[in-house]
Structure formats: structure tokens, C-alpha cells
Short mmCIF file of C-alpha atoms in Angstrom, two decimals:
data_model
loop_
_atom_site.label_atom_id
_atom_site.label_comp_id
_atom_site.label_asym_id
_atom_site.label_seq_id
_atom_site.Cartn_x
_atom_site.Cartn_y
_atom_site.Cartn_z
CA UNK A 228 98.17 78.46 101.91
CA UNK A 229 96.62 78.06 98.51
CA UNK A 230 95.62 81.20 96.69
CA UNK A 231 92.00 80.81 96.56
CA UNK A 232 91.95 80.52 100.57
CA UNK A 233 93.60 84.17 100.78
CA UNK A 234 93.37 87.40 99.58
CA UNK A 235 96.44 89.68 97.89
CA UNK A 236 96.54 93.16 97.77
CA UNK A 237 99.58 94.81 96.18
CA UNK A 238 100.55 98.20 97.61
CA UNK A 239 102.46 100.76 95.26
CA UNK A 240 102.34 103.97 96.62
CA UNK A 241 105.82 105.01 98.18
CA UNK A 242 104.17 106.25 101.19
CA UNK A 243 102.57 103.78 102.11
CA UNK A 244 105.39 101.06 101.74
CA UNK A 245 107.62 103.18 103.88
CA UNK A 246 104.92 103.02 106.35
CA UNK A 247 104.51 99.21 106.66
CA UNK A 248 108.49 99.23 107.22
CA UNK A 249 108.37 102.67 109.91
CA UNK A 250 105.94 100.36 111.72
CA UNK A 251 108.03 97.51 111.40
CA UNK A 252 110.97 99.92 112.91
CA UNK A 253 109.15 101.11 115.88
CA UNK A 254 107.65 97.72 116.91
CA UNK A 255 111.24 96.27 116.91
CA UNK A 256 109.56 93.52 114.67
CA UNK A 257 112.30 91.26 112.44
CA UNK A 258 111.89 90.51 108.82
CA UNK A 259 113.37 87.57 106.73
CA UNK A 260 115.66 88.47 103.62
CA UNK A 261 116.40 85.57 101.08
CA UNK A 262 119.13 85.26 98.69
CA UNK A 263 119.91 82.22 96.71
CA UNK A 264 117.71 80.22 98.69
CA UNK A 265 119.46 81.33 101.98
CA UNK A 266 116.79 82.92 104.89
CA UNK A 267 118.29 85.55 107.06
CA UNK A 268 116.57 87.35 109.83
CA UNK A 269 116.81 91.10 109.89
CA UNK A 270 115.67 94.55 111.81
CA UNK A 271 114.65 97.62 110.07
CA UNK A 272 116.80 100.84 111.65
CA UNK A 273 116.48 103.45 109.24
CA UNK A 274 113.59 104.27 106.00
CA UNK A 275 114.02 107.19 103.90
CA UNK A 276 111.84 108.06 100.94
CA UNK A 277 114.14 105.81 98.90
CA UNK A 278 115.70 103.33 101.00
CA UNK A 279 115.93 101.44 103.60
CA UNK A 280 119.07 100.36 106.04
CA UNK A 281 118.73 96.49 107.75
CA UNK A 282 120.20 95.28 110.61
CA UNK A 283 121.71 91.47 110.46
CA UNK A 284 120.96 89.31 112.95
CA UNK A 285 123.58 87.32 111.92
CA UNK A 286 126.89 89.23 110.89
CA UNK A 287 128.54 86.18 108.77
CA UNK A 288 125.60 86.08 106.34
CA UNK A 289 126.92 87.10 102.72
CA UNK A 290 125.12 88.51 100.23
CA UNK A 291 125.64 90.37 96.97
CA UNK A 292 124.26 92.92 95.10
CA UNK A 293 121.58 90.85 93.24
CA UNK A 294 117.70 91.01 94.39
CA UNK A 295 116.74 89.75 97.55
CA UNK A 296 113.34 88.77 98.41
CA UNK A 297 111.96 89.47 101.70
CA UNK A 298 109.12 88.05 103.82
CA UNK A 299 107.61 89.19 106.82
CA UNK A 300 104.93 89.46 109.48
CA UNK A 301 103.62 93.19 109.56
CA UNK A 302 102.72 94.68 112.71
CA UNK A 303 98.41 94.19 112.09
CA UNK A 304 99.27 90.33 111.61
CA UNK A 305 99.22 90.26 107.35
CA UNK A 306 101.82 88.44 105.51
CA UNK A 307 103.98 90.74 103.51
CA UNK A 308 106.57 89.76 100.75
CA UNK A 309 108.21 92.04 98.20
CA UNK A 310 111.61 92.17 95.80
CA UNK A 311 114.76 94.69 96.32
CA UNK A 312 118.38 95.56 95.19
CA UNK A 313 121.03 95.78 97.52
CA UNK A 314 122.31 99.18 97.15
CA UNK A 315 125.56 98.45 99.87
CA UNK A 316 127.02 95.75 101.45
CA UNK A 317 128.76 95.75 105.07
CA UNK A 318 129.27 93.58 107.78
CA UNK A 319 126.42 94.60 110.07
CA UNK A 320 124.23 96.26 107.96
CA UNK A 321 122.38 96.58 104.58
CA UNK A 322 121.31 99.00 102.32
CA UNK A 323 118.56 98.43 100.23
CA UNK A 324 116.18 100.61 97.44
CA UNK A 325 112.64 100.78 99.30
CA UNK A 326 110.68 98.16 97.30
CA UNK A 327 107.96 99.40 94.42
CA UNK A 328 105.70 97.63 95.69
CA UNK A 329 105.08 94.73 98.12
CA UNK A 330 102.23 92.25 98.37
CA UNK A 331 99.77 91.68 101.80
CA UNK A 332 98.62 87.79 102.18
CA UNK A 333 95.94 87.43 104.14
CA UNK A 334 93.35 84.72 104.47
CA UNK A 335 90.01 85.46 103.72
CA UNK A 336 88.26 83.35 106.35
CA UNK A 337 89.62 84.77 109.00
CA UNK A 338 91.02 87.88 109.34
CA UNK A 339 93.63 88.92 111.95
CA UNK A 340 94.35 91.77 113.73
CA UNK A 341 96.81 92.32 116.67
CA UNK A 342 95.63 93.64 120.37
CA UNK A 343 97.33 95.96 122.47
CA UNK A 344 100.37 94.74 124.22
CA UNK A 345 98.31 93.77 127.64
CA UNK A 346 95.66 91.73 126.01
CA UNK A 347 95.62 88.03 127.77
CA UNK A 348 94.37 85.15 127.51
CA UNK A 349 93.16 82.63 130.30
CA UNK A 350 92.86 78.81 129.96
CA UNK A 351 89.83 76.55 131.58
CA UNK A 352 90.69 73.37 132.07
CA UNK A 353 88.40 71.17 134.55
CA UNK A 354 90.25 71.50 137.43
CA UNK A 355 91.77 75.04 137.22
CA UNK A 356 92.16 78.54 135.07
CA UNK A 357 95.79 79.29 133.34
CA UNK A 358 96.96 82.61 132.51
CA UNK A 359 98.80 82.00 129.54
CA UNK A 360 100.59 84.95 128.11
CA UNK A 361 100.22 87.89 125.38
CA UNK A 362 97.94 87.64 122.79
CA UNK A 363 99.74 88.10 120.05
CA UNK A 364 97.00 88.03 117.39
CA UNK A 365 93.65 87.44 117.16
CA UNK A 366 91.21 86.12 113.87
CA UNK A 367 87.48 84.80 114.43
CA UNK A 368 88.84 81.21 114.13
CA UNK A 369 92.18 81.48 116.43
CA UNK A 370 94.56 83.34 118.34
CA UNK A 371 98.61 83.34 118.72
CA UNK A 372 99.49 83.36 122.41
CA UNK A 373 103.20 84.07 123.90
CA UNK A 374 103.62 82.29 126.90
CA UNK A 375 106.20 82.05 129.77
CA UNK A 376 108.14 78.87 129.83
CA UNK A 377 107.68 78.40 133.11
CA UNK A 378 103.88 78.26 133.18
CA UNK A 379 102.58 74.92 132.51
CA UNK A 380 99.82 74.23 129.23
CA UNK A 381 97.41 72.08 129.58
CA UNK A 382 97.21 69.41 126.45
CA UNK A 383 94.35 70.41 123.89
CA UNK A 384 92.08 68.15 124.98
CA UNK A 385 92.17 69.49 129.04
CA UNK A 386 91.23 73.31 127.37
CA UNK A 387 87.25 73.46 128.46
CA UNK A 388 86.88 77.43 128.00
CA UNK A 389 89.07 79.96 126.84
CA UNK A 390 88.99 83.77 128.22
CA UNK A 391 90.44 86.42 126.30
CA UNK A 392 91.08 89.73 128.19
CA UNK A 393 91.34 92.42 125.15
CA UNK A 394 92.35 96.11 125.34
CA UNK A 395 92.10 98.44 122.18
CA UNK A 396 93.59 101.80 121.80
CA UNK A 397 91.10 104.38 120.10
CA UNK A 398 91.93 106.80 117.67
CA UNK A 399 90.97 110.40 118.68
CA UNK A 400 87.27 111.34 117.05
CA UNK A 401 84.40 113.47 118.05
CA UNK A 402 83.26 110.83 120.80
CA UNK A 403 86.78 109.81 122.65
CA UNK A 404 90.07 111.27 123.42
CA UNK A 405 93.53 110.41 122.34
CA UNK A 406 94.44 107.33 124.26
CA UNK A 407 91.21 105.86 125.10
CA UNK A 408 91.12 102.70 125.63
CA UNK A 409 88.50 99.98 125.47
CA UNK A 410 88.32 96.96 127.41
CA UNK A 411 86.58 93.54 126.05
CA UNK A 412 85.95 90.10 127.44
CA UNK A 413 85.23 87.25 125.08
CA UNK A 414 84.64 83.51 126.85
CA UNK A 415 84.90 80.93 124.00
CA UNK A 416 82.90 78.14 126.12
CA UNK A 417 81.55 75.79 123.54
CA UNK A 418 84.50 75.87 121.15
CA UNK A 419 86.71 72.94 119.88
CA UNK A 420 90.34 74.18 121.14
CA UNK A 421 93.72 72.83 119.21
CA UNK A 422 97.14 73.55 119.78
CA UNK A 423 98.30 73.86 116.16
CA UNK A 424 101.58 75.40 116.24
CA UNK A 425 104.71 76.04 119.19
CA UNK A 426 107.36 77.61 118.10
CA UNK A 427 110.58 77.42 120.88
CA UNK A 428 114.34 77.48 120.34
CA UNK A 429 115.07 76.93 123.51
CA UNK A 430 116.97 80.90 123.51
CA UNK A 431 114.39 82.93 124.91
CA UNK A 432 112.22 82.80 127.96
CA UNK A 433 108.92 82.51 126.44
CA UNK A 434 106.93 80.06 123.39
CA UNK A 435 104.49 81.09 121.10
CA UNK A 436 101.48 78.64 120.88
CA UNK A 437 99.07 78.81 118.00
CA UNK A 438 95.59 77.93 119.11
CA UNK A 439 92.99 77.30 116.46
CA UNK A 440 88.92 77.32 117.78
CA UNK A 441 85.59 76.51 116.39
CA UNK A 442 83.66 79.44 118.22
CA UNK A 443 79.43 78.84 118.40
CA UNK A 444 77.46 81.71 116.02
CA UNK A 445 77.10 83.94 119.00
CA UNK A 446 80.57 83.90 120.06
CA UNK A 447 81.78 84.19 116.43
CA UNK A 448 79.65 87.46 116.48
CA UNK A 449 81.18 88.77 119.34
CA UNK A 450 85.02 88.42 117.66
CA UNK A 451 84.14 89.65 114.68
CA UNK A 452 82.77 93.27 116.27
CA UNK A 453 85.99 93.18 117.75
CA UNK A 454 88.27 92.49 115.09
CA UNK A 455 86.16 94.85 112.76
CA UNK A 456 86.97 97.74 115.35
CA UNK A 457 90.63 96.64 115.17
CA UNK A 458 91.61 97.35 111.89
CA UNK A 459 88.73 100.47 111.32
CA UNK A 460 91.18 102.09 114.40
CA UNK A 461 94.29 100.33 112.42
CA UNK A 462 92.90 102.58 109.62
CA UNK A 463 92.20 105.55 110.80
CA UNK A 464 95.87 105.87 112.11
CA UNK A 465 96.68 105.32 108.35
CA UNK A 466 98.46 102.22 108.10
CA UNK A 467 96.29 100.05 105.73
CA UNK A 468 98.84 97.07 106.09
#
């Protein structure tokens, strides 16, 4: 990603970098530490005012007490990467000074947000409709989809339509009620569908597909009121990461 295709906003204020990492705690959500040019996947179990304490994935990783850098997907889809001292060292776990500040990458052309857990999407291909899976972001160009192994994807060229079943969680206000929920169907029919990314290690039981579209005006329209609604919710909860 080049720097003039994205936008970077650098958060300082304490609170709100423990919040990016609470999220990051409750959403079960692993992070990448690198040291010395080694990458090594981590969970967040524990943020104090000060700190924070990682889980290892992998329990034969060294480190020492130098700076690691860290990288990360945060739970409304931005790219976040930051510095930090190890404070302690152990097998399992580490212990590390909550950042100063950390930096959120995100594209400026198009914006992503990330549904409830029961948003789907549904693929048309000329002969029959696929459910595919989760939707595991959205932007007005593209969406990340996990999908079942076991469930067959059509090759880009057989995708004719593509219906996305999205659910949103309100925010309590003078109009709804704490855990309203609004439903929204979007049917990308004239788009130009790619599958630009699968990522599968063969451990799990499910892929994630990238799929990148070229939605008509009208249908570009309709995402964007959606995604717009996303992160003004996504904001109102106060996490502006």
C-alpha cells in the first residue's frame, strides 16, 4: 500500500490505546509481534493502564528485552502498528509497556468496517446461489468472506450477482433500544467480481476469500449508507479505531 493511497492517524491518548487492545481481548482477535525480523502471532489476555500481558502462540519463540514492533488487524477492520519494550520475559507469556502511541492505516478509497457476526453473503452463479460464509468485513469496493471448506466456490468468472445479508447492532439513543438491530440487503448485480486473496493452512475448518467488486453508482450508494452507519455506531460506543 503506498502512502498516498491511505490515510494515518496516530492515536496518543492512553485511553484510547488501551481500548483498541480491550477490544482486541474480548474479540479473541491475534496480533503479530516482530523482533529482529522474526513474526510471531500473539493474544492479548490482560491491559492495565500501563501494560499489557501477551499470550504466545508459539511457546519456543525467544525474544529479549529490546523493542518489538507489532502489527495487527483491529476489530473495525483498520491496520494498526505501534513500538514497545518488553517489560518480562517467560515461556508462555509477555509483558509489555502499553505503547505511546500506535498508528491506524487505512485506505482512503474504501473504507472498511466489520458486520455483526451473522452477516452472510450469497453467491449467483448461472446455474445456482452459494451461501458462502461470514462476512468478515465490508468496504464500498470489497468484502472478506470466511467460508466452510466444505462448501464449494465457484471460479470468479461463474460469480453473476452477489447478495450480502447484513445485520448491525445499534447503539442505545432517543429513537432505539439497547440491542436493536438492523437488518440490510445489498444485491451487487452489475459488478465485476474477483477473487483476490485465500488465505488456508490447511489447520482449520474454514478459508478466508477476499473478494474485490466494481459496484454500479446506485449500488455504491447503497454500501456507503451502510458503512457510514457502521462506524457512526462504532463511534458512539467509543472506540474510534
Amino acid at each position: 500500500m503506498k502512502e498516498s493511497d491511505s490515510v494515518i492517524e496516530i492515536v496518543r491518548e492512553p485511553g484510547a490505546v488501551s481500548l483498541i487492545f480491550e477490544k482486541m481481548q474480548d474479540q479473541r482477535k491475534p496480533l503479530s509481534i516482530v523482533q529482529h525480523g522474526h513474526s510471531s502471532d500473539a493474544w492479548v489476555v490482560k491491559v492495565s493502564p500501563s501494560r499489557l500481558i501477551l499470550a504466545k502462540r508459539d511457546k519456543a519463540s525467544k525474544f529479549t528485552t529490546e523493542t518489538v514492533e507489532f502489527q495487527f488487524r483491529c476489530v473495525l477492520g483498520r491496520n494498526i502498528t505501534g513500538k514497545s519494550r518488553i517489560i518480562r520475559l517467560k515461556d508462555d507469556f509477555l509483558e509489555l509497556a502499553l505503547p505511546p502511541e500506535v498508528a491506524i492505516i487505512q485506505r482512503r478509497e474504501a473504507y472498511r468496517v466489520v458486520p455483526t457476526i451473522d452477516s452472510v453473503a450469497i453467491f449467483q452463479t448461472v446455474k445456482k446461489r452459494i451461501l458462502s460464509g461470514r462476512i468478515e468485513d465490508l468496504s464500498s469496493t470489497g468484502i472478506l468472506v470466511r467460508i466452510p471448506q466444505e462448501i464449494p466456490i465457484a471460479v470468479p468468472c461463474d460469480i453473476r450477482a452477489l447478495c450480502l445479508y447484513l445485520n448491525h447492532a445499534e447503539s442505545a439513543s432517543d429513537f432505539t433500544r439497547q440491542g436493536t438491530v438492523k437488518n440490510f440487503m445489498v444485491t451487487i448485480k452489475t459488478a465485476i467480481m474477483t477473487i483476490v486473496r485465500k488465505a488456508d493452512n490447511g489447520a482449520t475448518k474454514f478459508a478466508t476469500y477476499g473478494i474485490h467488486f466494481t459496484p454500479s453508482a446506485l449500488e455504491e450508494r447503497q454500501l456507503s449508507r451502510i458503512i457510514v452507519g457502521y462506524e457512526r455506531a462504532a463511534r458512539q460506543k467509543g472506540l474510534r479505531a
